[in-house]
Amino acid sequence: MNNQTYNHAVGSQHLVDLLAEYVQQASHSKLCIVNCYKDYANCRVKFTYNTDLEWSAIRDGIRIYEAELSKSRSRTI
């Protein structure tokens, strides 16, 4: 795999930072580096990756982000 990109849209500018943070944490736990480009204007994060391990870290970070978002929504209702 060589220099792949993945864009993930979120609901607000604040969530851009949150998603990027969760993906960074997941990549550190897998001992790899995922580059995150924060696009605040369009409320999304662009990830670049080169290996299956980095892609796995992106997916893990997104899963954690979505689980945390779901928890916080259920607390506010």
Short mmCIF file of C-alpha atoms in Angstrom, two decimals:
data_model
loop_
_atom_site.label_atom_id
_atom_site.label_comp_id
_atom_site.label_asym_id
_atom_site.label_seq_id
_atom_site.Cartn_x
_atom_site.Cartn_y
_atom_site.Cartn_z
CA MET A 1 0.00 0.00 0.00
CA ASN A 2 1.36 3.43 -0.84
CA ASN A 3 0.23 6.86 0.33
CA GLN A 4 -3.51 6.34 0.65
CA THR A 5 -5.91 9.00 1.92
CA TYR A 6 -9.19 8.83 3.79
CA ASN A 7 -11.50 11.76 4.62
CA HIS A 8 -13.92 11.56 7.53
CA ALA A 9 -16.57 14.25 7.98
CA VAL A 10 -17.75 15.33 11.44
CA GLY A 11 -20.55 17.58 12.66
CA SER A 12 -18.61 20.61 13.91
CA GLN A 13 -15.20 22.23 14.06
CA HIS A 14 -14.75 21.11 17.68
CA LEU A 15 -15.19 17.49 16.63
CA VAL A 16 -12.36 17.81 14.09
CA ASP A 17 -9.85 18.06 16.95
CA LEU A 18 -11.54 15.28 18.89
CA LEU A 19 -11.45 12.81 16.00
CA ALA A 20 -7.83 13.65 15.18
CA GLU A 21 -6.88 13.11 18.84
CA TYR A 22 -8.51 9.66 19.01
CA VAL A 23 -6.81 8.54 15.80
CA GLN A 24 -3.45 9.83 17.05
CA GLN A 25 -3.91 7.91 20.32
CA ALA A 26 -4.78 4.73 18.40
CA SER A 27 -1.76 5.12 16.14
CA HIS A 28 0.56 5.61 19.11
CA SER A 29 -0.82 2.47 20.77
CA LYS A 30 -0.03 0.55 17.55
CA LEU A 31 3.42 2.17 17.35
CA CYS A 32 2.79 3.80 14.00
CA ILE A 33 2.25 7.34 12.75
CA VAL A 34 -0.87 8.54 10.96
CA ASN A 35 -0.84 12.02 9.46
CA CYS A 36 -4.00 14.03 10.17
CA TYR A 37 -4.90 17.18 8.26
CA LYS A 38 -7.62 19.15 9.98
CA ASP A 39 -10.06 20.86 7.63
CA TYR A 40 -12.04 23.13 9.95
CA ALA A 41 -13.86 24.92 7.12
CA ASN A 42 -15.45 21.67 5.92
CA CYS A 43 -15.58 19.95 9.34
CA ARG A 44 -13.55 16.92 8.34
CA VAL A 45 -10.23 15.24 8.90
CA LYS A 46 -8.05 13.86 6.12
CA PHE A 47 -5.79 10.97 7.06
CA THR A 48 -2.86 9.71 5.04
CA TYR A 49 -1.46 6.24 5.57
CA ASN A 50 0.92 3.81 3.91
CA THR A 51 0.41 0.49 5.68
CA ASP A 52 -2.39 -1.78 6.84
CA LEU A 53 -1.32 -1.10 10.43
CA GLU A 54 -1.82 2.66 9.93
CA TRP A 55 -5.22 2.05 8.29
CA SER A 56 -6.14 -0.16 11.26
CA ALA A 57 -5.19 2.68 13.65
CA ILE A 58 -7.44 5.08 11.71
CA ARG A 59 -10.38 2.67 11.93
CA ASP A 60 -9.75 2.06 15.65
CA GLY A 61 -9.59 5.80 16.35
CA ILE A 62 -12.84 6.40 14.48
CA ARG A 63 -14.57 3.59 16.40
CA ILE A 64 -13.43 5.04 19.74
CA TYR A 65 -14.48 8.55 18.62
CA GLU A 66 -17.95 7.33 17.61
CA ALA A 67 -18.39 5.36 20.86
CA GLU A 68 -17.41 8.38 22.97
CA LEU A 69 -19.69 10.65 20.95
CA SER A 70 -22.56 8.23 21.44
CA LYS A 71 -21.92 8.13 25.22
CA SER A 72 -21.86 11.91 25.50
CA ARG A 73 -25.08 12.22 23.49
CA SER A 74 -26.88 9.75 25.72
CA ARG A 75 -25.75 11.67 28.81
CA THR A 76 -27.13 14.96 27.52
CA ILE A 77 -30.56 13.61 26.56
#
